[in-house]
Coordinates of C-alpha atoms in Angstrom, one line a residue:
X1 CA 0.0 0.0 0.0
X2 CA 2.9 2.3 -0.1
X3 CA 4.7 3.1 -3.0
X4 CA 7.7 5.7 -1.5
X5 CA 10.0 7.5 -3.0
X6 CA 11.5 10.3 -1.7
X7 CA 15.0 11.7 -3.0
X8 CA 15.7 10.1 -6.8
X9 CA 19.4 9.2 -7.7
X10 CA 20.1 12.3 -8.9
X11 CA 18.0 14.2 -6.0
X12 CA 20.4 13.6 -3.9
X13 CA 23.2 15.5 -5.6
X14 CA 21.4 18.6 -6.8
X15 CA 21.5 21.6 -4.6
X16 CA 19.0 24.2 -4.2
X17 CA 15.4 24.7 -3.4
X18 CA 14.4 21.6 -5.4
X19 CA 16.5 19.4 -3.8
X20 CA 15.4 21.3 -0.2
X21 CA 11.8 20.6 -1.0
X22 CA 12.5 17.3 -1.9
X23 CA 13.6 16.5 1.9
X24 CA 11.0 19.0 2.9
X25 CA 8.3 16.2 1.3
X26 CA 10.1 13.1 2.2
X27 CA 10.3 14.7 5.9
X28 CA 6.3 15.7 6.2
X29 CA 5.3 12.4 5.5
X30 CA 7.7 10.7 7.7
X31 CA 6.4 13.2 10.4
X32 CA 2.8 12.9 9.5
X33 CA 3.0 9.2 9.6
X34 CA 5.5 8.6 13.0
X35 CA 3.6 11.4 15.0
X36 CA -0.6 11.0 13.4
X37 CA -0.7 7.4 11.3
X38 CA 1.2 4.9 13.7
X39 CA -0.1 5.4 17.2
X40 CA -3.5 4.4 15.3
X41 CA -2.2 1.7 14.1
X42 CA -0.5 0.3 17.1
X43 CA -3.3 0.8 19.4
X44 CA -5.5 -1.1 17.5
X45 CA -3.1 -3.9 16.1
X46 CA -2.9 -2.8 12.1
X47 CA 0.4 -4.7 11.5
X48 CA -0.9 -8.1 12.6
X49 CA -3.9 -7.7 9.9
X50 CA -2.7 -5.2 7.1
X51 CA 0.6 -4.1 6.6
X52 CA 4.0 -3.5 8.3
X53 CA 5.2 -0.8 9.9
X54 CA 6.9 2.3 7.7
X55 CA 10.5 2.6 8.0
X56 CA 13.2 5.2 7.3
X57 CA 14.1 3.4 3.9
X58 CA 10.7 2.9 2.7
X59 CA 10.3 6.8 2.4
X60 CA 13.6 7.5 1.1
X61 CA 13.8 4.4 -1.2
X62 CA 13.8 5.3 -5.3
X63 CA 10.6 3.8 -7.5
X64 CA 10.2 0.3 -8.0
X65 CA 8.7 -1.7 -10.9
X66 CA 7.6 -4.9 -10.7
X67 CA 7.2 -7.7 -13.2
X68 CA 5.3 -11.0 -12.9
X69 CA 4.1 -13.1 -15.5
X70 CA 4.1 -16.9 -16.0
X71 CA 8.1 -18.4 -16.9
X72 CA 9.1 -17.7 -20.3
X73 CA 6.9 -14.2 -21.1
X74 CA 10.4 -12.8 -21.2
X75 CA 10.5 -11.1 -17.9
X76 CA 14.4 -11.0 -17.2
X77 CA 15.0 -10.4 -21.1
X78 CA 12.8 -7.4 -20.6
X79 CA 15.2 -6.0 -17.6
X80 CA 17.9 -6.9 -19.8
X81 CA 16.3 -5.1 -23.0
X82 CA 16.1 -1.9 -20.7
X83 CA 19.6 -2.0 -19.0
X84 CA 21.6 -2.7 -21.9
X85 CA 23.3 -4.7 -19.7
X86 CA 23.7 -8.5 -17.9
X87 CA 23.1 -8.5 -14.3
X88 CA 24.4 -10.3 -11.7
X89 CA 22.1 -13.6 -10.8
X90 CA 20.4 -12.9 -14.3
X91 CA 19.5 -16.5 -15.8
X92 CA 17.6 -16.9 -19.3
X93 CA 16.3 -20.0 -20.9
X94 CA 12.9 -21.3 -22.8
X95 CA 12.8 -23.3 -19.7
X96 CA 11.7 -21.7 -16.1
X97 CA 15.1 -20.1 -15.1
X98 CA 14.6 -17.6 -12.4
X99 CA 13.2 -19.1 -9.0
X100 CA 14.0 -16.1 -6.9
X101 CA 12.9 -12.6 -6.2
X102 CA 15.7 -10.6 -7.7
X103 CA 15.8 -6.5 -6.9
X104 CA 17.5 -5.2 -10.0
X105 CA 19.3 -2.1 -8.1
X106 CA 22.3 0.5 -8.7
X107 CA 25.7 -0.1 -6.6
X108 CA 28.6 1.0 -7.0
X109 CA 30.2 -2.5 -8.4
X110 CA 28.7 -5.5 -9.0
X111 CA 27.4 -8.1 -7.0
X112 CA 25.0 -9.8 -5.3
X113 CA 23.4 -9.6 -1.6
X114 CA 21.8 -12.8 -0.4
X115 CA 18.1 -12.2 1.5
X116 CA 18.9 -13.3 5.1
X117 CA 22.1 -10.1 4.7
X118 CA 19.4 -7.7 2.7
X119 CA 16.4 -7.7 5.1
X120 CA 18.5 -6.7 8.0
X121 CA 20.3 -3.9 5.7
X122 CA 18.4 -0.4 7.2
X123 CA 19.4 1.2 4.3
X124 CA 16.8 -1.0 2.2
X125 CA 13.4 -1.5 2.4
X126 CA 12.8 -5.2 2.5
X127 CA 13.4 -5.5 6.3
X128 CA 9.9 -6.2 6.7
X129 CA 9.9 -9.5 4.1
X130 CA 11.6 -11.4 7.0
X131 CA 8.5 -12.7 8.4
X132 CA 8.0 -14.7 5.5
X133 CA 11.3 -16.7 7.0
X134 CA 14.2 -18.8 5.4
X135 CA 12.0 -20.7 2.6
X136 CA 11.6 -16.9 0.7
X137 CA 14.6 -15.6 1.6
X138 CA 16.5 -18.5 0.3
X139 CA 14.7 -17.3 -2.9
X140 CA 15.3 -13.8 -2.8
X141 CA 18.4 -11.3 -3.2
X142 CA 19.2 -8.1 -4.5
X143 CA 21.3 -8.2 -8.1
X144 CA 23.4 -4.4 -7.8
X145 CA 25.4 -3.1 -10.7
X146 CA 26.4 1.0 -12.0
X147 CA 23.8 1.3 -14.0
X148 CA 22.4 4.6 -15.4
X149 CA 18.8 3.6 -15.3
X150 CA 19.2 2.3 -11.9
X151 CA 20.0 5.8 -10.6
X152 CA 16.5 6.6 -10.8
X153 CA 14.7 3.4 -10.4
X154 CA 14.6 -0.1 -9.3
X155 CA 13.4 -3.2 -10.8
X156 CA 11.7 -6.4 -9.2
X157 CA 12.6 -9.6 -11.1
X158 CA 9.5 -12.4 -10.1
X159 CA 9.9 -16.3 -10.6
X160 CA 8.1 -17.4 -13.6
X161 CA 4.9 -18.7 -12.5
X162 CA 3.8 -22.3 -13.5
X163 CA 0.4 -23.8 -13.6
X164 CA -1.0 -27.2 -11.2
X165 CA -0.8 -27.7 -7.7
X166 CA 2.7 -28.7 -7.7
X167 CA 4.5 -25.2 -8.1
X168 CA 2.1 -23.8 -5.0
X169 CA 3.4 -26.7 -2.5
X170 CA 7.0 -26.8 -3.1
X171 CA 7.5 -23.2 -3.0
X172 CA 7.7 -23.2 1.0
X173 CA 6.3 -20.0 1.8
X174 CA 3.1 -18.0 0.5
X175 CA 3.5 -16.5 -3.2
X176 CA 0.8 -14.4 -3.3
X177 CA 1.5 -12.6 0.1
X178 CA 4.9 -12.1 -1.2
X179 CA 3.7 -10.3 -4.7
X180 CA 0.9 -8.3 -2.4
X181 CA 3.8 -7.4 0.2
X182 CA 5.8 -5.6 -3.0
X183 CA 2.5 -4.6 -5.2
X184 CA 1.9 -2.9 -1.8
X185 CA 5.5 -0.9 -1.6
X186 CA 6.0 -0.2 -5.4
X187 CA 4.9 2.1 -8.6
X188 CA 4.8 0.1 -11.1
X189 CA 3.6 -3.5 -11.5
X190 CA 3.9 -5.2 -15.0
X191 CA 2.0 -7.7 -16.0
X192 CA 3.8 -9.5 -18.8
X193 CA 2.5 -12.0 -21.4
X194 CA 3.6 -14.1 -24.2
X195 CA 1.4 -13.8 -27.6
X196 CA 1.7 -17.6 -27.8
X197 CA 1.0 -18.1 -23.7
X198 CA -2.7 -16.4 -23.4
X199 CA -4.1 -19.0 -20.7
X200 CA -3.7 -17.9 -17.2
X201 CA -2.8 -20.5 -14.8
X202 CA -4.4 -21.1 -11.7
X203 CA -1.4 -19.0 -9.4
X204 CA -1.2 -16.7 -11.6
X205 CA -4.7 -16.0 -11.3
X206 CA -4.3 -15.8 -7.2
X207 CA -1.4 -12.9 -8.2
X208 CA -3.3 -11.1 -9.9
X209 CA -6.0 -11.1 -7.3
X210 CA -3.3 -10.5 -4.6
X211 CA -3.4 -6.7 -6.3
X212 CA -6.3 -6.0 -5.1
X213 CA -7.3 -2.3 -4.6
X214 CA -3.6 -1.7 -6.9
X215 CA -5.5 -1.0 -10.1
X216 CA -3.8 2.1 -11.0
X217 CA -0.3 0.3 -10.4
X218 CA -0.9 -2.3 -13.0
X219 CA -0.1 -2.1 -16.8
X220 CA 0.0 -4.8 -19.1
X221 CA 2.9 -5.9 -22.0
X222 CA 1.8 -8.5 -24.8
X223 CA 5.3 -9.4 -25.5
X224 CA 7.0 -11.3 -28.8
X225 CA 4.4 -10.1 -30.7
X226 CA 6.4 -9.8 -33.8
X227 CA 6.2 -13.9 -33.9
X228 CA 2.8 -13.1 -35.1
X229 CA 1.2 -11.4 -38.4
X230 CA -1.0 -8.5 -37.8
X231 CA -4.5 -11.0 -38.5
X232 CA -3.2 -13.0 -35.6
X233 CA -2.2 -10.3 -33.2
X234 CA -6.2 -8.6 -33.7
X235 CA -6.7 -12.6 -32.3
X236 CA -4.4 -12.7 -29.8
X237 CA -5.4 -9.2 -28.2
X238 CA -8.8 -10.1 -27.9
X239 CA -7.9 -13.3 -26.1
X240 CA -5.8 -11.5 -23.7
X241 CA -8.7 -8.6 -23.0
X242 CA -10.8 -11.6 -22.7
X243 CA -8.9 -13.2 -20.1
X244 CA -7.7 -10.4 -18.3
X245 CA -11.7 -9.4 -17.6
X246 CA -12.3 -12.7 -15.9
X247 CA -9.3 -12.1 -13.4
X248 CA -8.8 -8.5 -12.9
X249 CA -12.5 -7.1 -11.8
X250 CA -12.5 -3.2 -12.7
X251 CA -14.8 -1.6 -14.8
X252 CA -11.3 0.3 -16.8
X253 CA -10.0 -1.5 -19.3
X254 CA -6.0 -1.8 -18.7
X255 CA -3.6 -0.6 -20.5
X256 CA -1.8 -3.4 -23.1
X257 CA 1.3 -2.3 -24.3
X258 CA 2.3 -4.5 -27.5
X259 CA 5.8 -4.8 -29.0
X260 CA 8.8 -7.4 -29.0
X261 CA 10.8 -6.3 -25.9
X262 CA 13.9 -7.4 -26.3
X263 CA 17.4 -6.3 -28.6
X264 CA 17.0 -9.0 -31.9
X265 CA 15.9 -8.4 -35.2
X266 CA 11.9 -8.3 -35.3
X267 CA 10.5 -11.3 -36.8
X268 CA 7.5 -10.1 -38.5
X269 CA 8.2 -5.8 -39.8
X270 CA 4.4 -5.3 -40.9
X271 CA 3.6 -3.9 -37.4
X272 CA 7.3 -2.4 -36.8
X273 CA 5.6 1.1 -36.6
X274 CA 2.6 0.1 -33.9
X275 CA 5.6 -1.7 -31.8
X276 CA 7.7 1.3 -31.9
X277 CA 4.6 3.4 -30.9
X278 CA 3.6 1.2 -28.1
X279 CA 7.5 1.1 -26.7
X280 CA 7.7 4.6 -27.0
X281 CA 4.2 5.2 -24.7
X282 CA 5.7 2.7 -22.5
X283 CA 8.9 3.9 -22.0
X284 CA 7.5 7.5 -21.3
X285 CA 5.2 5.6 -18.9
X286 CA 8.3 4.3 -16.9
X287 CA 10.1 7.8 -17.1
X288 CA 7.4 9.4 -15.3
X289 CA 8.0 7.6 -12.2
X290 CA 10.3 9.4 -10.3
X291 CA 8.5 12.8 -11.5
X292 CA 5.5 11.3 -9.9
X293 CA 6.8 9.8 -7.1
X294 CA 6.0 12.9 -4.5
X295 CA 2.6 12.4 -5.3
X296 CA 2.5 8.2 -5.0
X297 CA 3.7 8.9 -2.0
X298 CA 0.9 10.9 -0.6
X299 CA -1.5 8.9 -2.6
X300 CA -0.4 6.1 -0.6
X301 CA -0.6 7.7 2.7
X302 CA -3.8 9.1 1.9
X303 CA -5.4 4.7 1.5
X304 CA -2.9 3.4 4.5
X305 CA -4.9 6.5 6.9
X306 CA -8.3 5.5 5.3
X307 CA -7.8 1.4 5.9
X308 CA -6.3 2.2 9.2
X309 CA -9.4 4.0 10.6
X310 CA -11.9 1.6 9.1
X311 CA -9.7 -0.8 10.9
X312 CA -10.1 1.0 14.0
X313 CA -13.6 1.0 13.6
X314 CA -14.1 -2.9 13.1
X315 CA -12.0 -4.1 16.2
X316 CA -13.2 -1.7 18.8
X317 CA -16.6 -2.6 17.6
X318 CA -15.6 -6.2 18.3
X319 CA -14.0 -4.9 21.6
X320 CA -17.5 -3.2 22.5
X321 CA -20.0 -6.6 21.8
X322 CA -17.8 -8.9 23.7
X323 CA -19.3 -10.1 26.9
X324 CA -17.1 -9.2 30.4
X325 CA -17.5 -12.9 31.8
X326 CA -19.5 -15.7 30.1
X327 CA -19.9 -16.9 26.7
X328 CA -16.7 -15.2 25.2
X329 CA -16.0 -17.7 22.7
X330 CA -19.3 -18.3 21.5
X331 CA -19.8 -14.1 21.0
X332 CA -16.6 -14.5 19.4
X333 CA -17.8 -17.0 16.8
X334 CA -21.1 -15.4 16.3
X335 CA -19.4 -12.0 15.4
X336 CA -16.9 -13.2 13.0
X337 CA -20.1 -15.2 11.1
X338 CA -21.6 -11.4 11.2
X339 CA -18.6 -9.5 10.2
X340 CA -20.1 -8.9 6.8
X341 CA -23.3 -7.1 8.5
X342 CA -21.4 -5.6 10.9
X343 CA -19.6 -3.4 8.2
X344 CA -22.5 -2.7 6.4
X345 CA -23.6 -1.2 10.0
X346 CA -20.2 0.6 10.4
X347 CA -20.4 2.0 6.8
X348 CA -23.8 3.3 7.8
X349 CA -22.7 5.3 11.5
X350 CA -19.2 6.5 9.9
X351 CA -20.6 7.5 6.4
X352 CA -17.6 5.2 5.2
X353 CA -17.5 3.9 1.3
X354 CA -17.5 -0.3 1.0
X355 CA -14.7 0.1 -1.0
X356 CA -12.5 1.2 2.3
X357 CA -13.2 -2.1 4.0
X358 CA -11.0 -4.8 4.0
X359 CA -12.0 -8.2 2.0
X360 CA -14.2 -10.0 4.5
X361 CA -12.9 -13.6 4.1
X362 CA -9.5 -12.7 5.0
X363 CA -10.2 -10.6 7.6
X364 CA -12.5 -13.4 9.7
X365 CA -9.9 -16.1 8.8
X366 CA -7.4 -13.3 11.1
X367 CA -9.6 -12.7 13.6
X368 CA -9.7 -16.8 14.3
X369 CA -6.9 -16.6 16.0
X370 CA -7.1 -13.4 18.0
X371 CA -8.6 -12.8 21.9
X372 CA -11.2 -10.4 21.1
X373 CA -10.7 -9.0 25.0
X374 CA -7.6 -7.6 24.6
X375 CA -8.9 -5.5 22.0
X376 CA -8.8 -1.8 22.3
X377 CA -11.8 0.5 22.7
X378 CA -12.1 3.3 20.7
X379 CA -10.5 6.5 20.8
X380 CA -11.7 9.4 19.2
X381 CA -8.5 11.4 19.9
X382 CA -6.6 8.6 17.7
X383 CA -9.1 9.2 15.2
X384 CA -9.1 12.8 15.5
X385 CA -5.5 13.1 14.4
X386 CA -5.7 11.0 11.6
X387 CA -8.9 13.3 10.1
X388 CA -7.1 16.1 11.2
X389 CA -4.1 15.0 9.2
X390 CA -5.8 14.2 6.3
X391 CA -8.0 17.3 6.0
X392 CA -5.7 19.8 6.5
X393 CA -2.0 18.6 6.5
X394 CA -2.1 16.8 3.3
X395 CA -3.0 20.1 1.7
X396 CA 0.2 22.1 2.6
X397 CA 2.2 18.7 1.8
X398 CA 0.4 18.9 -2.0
X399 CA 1.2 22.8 -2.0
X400 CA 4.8 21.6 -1.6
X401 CA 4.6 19.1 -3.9
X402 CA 3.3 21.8 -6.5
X403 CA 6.5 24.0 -5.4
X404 CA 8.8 20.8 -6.0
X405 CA 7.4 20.0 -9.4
X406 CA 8.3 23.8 -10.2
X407 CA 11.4 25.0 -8.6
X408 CA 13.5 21.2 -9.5
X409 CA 14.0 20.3 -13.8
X410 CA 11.8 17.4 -14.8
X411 CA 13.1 14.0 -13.2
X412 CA 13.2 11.5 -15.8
X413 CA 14.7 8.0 -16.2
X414 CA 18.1 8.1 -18.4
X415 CA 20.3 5.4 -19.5
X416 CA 20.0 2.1 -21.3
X417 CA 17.3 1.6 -23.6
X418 CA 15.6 4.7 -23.0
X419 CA 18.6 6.7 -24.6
X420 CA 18.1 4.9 -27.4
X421 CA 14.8 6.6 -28.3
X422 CA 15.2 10.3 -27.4
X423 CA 16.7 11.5 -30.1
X424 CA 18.5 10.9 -33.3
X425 CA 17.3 9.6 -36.5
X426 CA 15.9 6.4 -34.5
X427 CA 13.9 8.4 -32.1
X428 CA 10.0 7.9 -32.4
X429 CA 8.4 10.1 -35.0
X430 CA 11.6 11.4 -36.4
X431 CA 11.2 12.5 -40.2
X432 CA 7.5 12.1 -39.6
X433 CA 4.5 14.2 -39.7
X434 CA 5.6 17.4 -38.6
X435 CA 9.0 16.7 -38.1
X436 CA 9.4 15.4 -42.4
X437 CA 12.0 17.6 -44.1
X438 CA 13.5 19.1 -40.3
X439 CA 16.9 18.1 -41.5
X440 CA 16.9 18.6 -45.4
X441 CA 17.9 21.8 -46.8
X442 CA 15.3 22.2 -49.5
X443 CA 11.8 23.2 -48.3
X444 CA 9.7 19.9 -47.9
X445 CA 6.5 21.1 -49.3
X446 CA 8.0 21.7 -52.3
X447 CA 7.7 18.1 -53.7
X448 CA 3.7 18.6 -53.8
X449 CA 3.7 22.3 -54.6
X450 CA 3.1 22.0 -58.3
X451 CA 0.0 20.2 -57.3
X452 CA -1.0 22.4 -55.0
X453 CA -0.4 25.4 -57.3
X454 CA -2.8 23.6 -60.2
X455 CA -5.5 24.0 -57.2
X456 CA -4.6 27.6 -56.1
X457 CA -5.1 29.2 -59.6
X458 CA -8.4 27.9 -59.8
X459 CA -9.2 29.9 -57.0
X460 CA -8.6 33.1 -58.6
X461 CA -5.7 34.6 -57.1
X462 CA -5.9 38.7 -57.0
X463 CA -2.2 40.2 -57.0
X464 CA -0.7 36.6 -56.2
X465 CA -3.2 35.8 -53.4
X466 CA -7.0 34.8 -52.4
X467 CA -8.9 35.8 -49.8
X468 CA -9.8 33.8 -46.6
X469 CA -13.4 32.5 -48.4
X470 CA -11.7 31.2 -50.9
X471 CA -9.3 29.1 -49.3
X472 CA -12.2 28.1 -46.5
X473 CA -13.9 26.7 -50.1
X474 CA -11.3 24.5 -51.0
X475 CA -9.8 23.9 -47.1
X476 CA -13.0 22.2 -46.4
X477 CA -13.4 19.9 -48.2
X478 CA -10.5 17.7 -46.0
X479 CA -14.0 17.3 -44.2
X480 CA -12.2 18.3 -40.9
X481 CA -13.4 20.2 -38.1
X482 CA -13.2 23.8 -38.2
X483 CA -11.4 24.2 -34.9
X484 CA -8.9 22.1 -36.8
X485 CA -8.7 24.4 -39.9
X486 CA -8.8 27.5 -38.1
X487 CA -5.3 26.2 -36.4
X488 CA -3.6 25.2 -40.0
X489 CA -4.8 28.6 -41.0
X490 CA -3.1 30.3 -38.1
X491 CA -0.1 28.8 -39.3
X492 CA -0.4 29.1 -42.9
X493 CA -0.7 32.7 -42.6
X494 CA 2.9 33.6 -41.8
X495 CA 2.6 37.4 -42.3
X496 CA -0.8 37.4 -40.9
X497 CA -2.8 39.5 -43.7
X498 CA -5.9 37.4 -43.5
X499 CA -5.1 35.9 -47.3
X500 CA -2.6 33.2 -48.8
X501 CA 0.1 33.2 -51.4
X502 CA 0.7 30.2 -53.1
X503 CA 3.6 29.6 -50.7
X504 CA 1.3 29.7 -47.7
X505 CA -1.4 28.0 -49.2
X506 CA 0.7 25.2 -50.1
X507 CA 1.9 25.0 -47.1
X508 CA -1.7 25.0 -45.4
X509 CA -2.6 22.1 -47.8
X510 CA 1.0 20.4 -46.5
X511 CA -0.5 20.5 -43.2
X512 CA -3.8 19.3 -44.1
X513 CA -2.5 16.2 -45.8
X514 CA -0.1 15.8 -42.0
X515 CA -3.5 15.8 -40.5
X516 CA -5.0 13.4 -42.4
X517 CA -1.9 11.4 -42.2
X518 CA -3.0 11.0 -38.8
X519 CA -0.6 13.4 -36.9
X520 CA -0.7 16.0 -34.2
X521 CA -0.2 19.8 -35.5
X522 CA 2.4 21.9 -34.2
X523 CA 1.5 24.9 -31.9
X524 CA 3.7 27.2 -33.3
X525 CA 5.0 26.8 -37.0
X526 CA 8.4 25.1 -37.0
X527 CA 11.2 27.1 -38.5
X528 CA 11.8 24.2 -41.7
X529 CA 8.3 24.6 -42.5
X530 CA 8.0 28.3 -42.8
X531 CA 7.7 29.1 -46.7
X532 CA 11.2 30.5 -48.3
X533 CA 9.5 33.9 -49.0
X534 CA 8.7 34.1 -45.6
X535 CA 11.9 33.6 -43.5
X536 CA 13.8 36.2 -42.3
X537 CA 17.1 36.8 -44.0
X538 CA 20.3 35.7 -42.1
X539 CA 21.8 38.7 -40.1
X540 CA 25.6 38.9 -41.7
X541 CA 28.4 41.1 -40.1
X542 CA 29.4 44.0 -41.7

């Protein structure tokens, strides 16, 4: 339930009032949660039900991604596609190959940190996963290397999950909690899935289901899609969608990201431009994450206080209808049968939403094992503080948020494969649309102007131009909106007379045809597109 990051890998090093805001965030929550949050939650035994405790590292830690899918989606190939770069630990194979938890995350050199050393390391947040005990933490270590994408985030490598029985025994400890425990702490989960591996298994099912109330972490990747032609991918999407709404109950549909994620030659070209698209939205999706991490961070805060109270609610309510002598144990049965009535009641006297509860058949199967009569009654002062907190000191924490978002430069993740797409010929979009002719010396509506100039005669020119009602005549009849064609003519008309030469109007029919093409339009005119007539001369020195 807590996705924390407080000061990014480069955070740290930058001085000034970004980076002083930065610890002025990471600082109020800590506050807000040590001084309002936990008393709550310790008086009324939140950790034994819900979640751990917060620690130092989980507000200062960098974002996290996870990825799950079943063995073979390409999980580890994916780190490796976005790295550039082996890891320590990093196994791949058609077969199932990684049967550990792996935290992809930057060091200094390379190596590798066995669980039982990294969940007594203060410095990291996965001191908490020791209650899951040797079985997991045989099966879980922390893969560090200097890597430039690591400097801003970190990445959670999952076993590949197997369908049957068999896989669930033999693990030793409890899968699912394990995923919810991270879905729980990270920004990003990513669901990954093989275009020739639609079925979801049994476990893989329960994960899903173990991200409960994580909907807005969760985005999907149809990988290897270039093993299949475009026919079979309209197929295989479907499927997936199809799937995925059996499991995964949300009125949203989730975003699928499609492409081949990984550094070989694609298989099948004739979707080369949707992949490159789809890579492209996802990439910009990951890069986000440390900009947005200030405000994941409160987000998180914000559902932690809510389940918290409505925690409060449930067990002092329990406290309240136990019996002071006889018949404990038989009240205790009767009330865990009622629990579902009793937080219809409780939703009714606090004016709480259903969706705040906790899921009913997890919670009784808890309160089995607990003595109802050491229960706490409640307090409104505990309460109190946490309304208090959430009504008015998460408002000056946003208003900081707002002043870090404009004092520091926009945080985004560099290095590895996202390099590779920012700029250069091989950027997305480059020579397209807008962008076609932004490196060629001759002007690039010039191919089409004879065309264009056949039209613009017939529109009777009067000294080398026509009027605004006669380009609207022909302009129209692209059929688009007139919100769009007042824009191209605000471009068009460089020296802003309120007619068109047959410069301008060739290059309003340019920008038409980009339109059409399916491209955005520029706000202002780029400087390769402005007509040669139009463009200032070069200043020389005399």
């Amino acid at each position: 339930m807590f996705s924390w990051l407080g000061k990014q890998g480069g955070g740290r090093e930058r001085g000034g009032a970004g980076s002083d805001v930065v610890q002025t965030v990471t600082g109020g929550l800590r506050d807000l949660y040590l001084r309002k949050l936990l008393p709550l939650e310790e008086h009324y035994r939140f950790h034994d039900f819900h979640s751990p405790a917060l620690e130092e590292a989980d507000f200062e830690n960098k974002p996290m991604v996870l990825l799950v899918g079943q063995y073979s989606t390409g999980k580890t190939t994916f780190i490796r596609y976005l790295l550039e770069q082996d890891f320590p630990g990093m196994r791949i194979g058609p077969e199932p190959t990684t049967d550990s938890f792996i935290a992809v995350m930057y060091g200094d050199s390379e190596g590798n940190v066995p669980g039982n050393a990294l969940v007594v390391d203060p410095k990291k947040p996965f001191r908490k996963l020791s209650r899951f005990g040797n079985a997991f933490l045989n099966r879980f270590m922390c893969s560090q290397l200097p890597n430039e994408v690591l400097k801003s985030i970190s990445i959670i490598d999952s076993p590949g999950i197997l369908s049957g029985e068999k896989q669930r025994i033999s693990r030793g400890y409890d899968f699912c909690q394990v995923l919810q425990w991270f879905a729980e702490r990270v920004d990003r989960i990513i669901l990954l899935f093989d275009a020739h591996k639609l079925d979801i298994s049994d476990e893989f099912s329960e994960a899903i289901k173990s991200f409960r109330g994580q909907d807005d972490k969760i985005r999907v990747v149809l990988n290897k899609a270039d093993q299949v032609d475009t026919q079979q991918l309209m197929r295989v999407y479907g499927a997936l969608m199809w799937s995925l709404g059996k499991v995964i109950n949300t009125p949203e549909v989730l975003r699928v990201y499609i492409g081949s994620f990984w550094a070989h030659p694609l298989r099948n070209t004739e979707n080369r431009r949707l992949f490159e698209a789809e890579a492209q939205d996802l990439f910009r999706d990951i890069q986000s994450l440390p900009q947005k991490a200030a405000v994941r961070k409160l987000n998180d805060l914000i559902k932690r206080a809510r389940l918290a109270k409505v925690h409060a609610y449930i067990i002092s309510y329990l406290k309240k209808e136990m019996p002071s002598v006889f018949g404990k144990e038989n009240k205790k049965k009767e009330l865990i049968s009622r629990l579902p009535e009793i937080y219809i009641q409780l939703q009714r006297e606090y004016h709480i939403s259903a969706g705040d509860f906790p899921e009913v058949k997890k919670m009784q199967e808890l309160l089995e094992t607990c003595d109802f009569t050491k229960f706490h009654s409640l307090k409104p002062k505990l309460i109190e503080a946490v309304d208090n907190m959430l009504a008015n000191k998460i408002a000056s924490l946003m208003s900081l948020i707002s002043q870090e978002e404009s004092n520091m430069p926009t945080e985004m993740v560099h290095g590895g494969a996202f390099d590779g797409t920012m700029a250069g010929p091989f950027g997305h979009g480059y020579g397209e649309g807008v962008k076609e002719g932004a490196d060629e010396d001759e002007w690039v509506v010039a191919k089409d102007k004879p065309a264009y100039d056949e039209i613009f005669y017939t529109l009777s020119p009067i000294n080398g131009k026509i009027s605004g009602i006669s380009a609207k005549k022909e302009m129209v009849t692209s059929k688009l909106p007139n919100s769009v064609l007042g824009k191209i003519w605000k471009l068009a008309d460089c020296d802003g007379d309120g007619m068109l030469d047959d410069e301008e109007f060739a290059l309003a029919k340019h920008l038409i045809k980009i339109k059409l093409d399916g491209y955005e339009l520029p706000g202002t005119l780029p400087s390769h597109l402005v007509p040669p007539s139009h463009r200032k001369p070069l200043q020389t020195a005399e």
